[in-house]
Coordinates of C-alpha atoms in Angstrom, one line a residue:
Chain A
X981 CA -127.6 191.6 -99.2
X982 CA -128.6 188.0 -98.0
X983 CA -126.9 185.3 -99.5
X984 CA -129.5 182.4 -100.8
X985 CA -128.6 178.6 -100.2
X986 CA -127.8 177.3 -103.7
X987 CA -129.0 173.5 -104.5
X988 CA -125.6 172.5 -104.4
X989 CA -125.3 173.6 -101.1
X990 CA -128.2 172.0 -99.7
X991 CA -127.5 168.9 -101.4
X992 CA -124.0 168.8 -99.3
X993 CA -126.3 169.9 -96.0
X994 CA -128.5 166.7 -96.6
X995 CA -125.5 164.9 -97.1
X996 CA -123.8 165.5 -93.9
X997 CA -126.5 165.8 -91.8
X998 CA -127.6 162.0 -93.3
X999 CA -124.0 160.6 -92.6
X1000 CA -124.1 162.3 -89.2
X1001 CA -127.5 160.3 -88.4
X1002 CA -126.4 156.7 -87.6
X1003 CA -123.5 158.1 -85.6
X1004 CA -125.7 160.4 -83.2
X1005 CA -128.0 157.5 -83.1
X1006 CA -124.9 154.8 -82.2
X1007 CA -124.5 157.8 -79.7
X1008 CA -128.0 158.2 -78.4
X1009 CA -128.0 154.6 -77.6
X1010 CA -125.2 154.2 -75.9
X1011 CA -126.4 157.1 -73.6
X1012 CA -129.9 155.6 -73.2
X1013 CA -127.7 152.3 -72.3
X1014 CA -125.8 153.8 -69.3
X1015 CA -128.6 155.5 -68.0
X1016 CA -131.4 153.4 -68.2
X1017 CA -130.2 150.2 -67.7
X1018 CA -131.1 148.5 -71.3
X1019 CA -131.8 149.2 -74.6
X1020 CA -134.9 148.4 -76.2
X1021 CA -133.4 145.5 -78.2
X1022 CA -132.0 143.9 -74.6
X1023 CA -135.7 144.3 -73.2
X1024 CA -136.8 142.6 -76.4
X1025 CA -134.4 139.8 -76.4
X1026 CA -134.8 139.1 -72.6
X1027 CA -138.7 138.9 -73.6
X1028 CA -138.6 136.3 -76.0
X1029 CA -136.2 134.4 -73.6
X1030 CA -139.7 134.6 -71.4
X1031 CA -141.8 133.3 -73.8
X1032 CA -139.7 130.7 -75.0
X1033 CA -139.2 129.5 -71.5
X1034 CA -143.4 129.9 -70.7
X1035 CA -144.0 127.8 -74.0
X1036 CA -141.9 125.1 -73.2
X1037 CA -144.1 125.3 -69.9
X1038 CA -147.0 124.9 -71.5
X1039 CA -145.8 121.9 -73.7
X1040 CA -144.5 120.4 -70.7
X1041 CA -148.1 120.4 -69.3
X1042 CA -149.5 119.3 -71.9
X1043 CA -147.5 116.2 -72.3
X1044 CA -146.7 117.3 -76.0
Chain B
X391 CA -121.2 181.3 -91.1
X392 CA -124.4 180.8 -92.5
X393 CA -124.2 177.6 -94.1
X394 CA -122.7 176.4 -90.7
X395 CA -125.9 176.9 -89.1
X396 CA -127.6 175.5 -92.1
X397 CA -125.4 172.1 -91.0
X398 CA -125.8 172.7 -87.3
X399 CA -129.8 173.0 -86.8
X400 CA -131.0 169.8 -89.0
X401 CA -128.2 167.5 -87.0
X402 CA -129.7 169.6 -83.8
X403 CA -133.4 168.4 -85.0
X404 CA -131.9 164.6 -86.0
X405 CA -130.1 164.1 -82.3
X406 CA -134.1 165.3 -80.8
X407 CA -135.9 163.0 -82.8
X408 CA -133.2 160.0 -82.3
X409 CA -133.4 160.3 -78.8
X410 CA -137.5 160.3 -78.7
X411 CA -137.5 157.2 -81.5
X412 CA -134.9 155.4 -79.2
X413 CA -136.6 156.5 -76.2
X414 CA -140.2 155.6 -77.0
X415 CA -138.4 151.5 -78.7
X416 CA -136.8 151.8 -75.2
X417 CA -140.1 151.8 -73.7
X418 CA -142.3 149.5 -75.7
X419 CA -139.6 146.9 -75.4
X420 CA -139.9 147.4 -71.9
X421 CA -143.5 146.9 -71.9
X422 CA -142.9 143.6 -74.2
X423 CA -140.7 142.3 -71.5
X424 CA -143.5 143.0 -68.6
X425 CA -146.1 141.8 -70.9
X426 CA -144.0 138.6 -70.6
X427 CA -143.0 138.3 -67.7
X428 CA -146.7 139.0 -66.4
X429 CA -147.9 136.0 -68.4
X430 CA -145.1 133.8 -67.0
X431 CA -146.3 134.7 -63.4
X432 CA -149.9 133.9 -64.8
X433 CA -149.3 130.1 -65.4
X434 CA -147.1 129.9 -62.7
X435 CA -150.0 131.2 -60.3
X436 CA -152.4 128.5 -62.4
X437 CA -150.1 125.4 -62.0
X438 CA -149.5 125.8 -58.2
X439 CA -153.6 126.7 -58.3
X440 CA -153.6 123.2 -60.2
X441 CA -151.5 121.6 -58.4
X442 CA -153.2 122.2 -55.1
X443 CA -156.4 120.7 -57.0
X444 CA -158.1 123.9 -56.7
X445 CA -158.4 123.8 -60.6
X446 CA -159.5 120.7 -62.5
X447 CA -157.5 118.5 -65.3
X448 CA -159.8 120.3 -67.7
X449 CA -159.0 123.4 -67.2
X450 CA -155.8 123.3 -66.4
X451 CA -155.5 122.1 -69.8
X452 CA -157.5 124.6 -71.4
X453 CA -155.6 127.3 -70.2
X454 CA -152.3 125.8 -70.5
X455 CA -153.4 125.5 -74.4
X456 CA -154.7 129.6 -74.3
X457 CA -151.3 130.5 -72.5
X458 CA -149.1 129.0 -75.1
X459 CA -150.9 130.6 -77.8
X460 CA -150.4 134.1 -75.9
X461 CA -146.6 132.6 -75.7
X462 CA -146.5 132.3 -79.9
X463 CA -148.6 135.9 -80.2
X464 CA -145.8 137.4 -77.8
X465 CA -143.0 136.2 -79.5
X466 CA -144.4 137.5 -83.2
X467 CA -145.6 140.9 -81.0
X468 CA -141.2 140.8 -80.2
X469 CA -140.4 140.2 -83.8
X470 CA -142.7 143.2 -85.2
X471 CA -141.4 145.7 -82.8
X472 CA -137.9 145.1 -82.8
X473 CA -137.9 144.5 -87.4
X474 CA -140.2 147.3 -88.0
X475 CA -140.2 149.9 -85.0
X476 CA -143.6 150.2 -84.7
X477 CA -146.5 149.9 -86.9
X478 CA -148.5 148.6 -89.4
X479 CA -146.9 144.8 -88.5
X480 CA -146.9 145.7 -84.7
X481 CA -150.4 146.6 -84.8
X482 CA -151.5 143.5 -86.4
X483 CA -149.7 141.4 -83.7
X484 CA -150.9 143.4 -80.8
X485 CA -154.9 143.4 -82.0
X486 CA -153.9 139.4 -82.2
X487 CA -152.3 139.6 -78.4
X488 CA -155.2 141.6 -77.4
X489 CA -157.5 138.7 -79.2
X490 CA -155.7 136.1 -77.5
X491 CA -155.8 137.5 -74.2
X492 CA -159.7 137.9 -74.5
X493 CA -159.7 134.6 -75.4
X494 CA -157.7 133.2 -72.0
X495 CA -160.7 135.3 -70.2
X496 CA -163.9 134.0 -72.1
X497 CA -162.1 130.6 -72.5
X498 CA -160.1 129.9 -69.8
X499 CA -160.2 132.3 -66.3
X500 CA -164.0 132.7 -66.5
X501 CA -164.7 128.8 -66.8
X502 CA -163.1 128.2 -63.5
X503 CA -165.2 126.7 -61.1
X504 CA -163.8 127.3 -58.4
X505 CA -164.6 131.0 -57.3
X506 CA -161.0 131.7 -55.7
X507 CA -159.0 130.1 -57.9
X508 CA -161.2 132.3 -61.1
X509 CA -160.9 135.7 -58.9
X510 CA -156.4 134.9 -58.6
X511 CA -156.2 134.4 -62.0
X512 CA -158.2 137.2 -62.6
X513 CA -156.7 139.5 -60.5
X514 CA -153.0 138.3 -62.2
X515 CA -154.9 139.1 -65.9
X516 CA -155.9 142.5 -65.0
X517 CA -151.9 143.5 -64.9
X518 CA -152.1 141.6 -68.3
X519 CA -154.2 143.8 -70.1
X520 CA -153.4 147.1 -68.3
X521 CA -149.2 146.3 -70.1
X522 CA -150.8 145.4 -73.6
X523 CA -152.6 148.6 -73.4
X524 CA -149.6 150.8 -72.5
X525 CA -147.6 148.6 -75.4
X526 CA -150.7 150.1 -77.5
X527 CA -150.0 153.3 -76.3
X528 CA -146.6 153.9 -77.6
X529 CA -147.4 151.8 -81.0

């Protein structure tokens, strides 16, 4: 006879699947890292670098 | 045995959709980046096109203006995609990229007198648009 997942039971599967998550993401990152170069935070950062940089440009052409 | 697999297949479906929600951020930050530096190589193009007097005082001041307001869009574009991951914020700041890239084009690139100078700068705002539409595409 099949035994049926109690609530308590699912309740401790939500939990460790939910304290697994930010590891596999840490994880998932890290691997995306290595292989691709950057991370989507470091192409963000490097972006805003850009503008601020093409700004100051601007102002500088400006005379402001 | 059972409640193993119970354990096993939701951190199975967690690790697939952290690695497509870290892939596609990966990617639209990439696009952000291009999307910047394509506007840097914009101005540069327009001040050497300025400074060889092939575009007036004028102009060169009313596009300088447009591109720093693209500058201040970009950098609130940055800020929605890397607080929120994607929309409804990010949407709102790419519509107002997309605005103020329309704007350099009515405004700026298709006031130019001269017709060289307006089909550079036109050619260098085609790779503009063509990233803010991929950014769209992933937001």
């Amino acid at each position: 006879m099949p035994k049926t997942t109690t609530l308590e039971e699912t309740v401790e599967i939500l939990n460790l699947a939910l304290g697994v998550e930010p590891v596999v993401l840490n994880f998932v990152k890290g691997i995306l890292a290595g292989a691709q170069g950057k991370t989507g935070d470091q192409f963000l950062a490097e972006a805003d670098s850009i503008w601020a940089s093409v700004a100051a440009t601007a102002q500088a052409e400006l005379g402001q | 045995m059972r409640k193993r697999h119970l354990v096993i297949i939701p951190v199975i479906c967690l690790l697939f959709m952290a690695i497509g929600q870290c892939d596609k951020y990966q990617k639209v930050g990439q696009s952000a980046r291009d999307f910047a530096l394509g506007v840097q190589a914009f101005q540069q193009t327009e001040i050497v096109l300025h400074q060889q007097n092939k575009i007036t005082d004028q102009e060169h001041q009313k596009l300088e203006t447009l591109i720093l307001e693209v500058a201040k869009t970009g950098q609130t574009l940055d800020q929605a995609i890397n607080q929120v991951h994607s929309n409804p914020q990010a949407r709102a700041a790419l519509d107002a990229a997309v605005s103020q890239l329309n704007a350099l084009l009515d405004s700026g690139i298709l006031q130019i007198k001269n017709p060289d100078s307006e089909a550079q700068l036109r050619l260098a705002f085609t790779s503009l648009k063509a990233i803010v539409d991929q950014i769209a595409l992933f937001s």
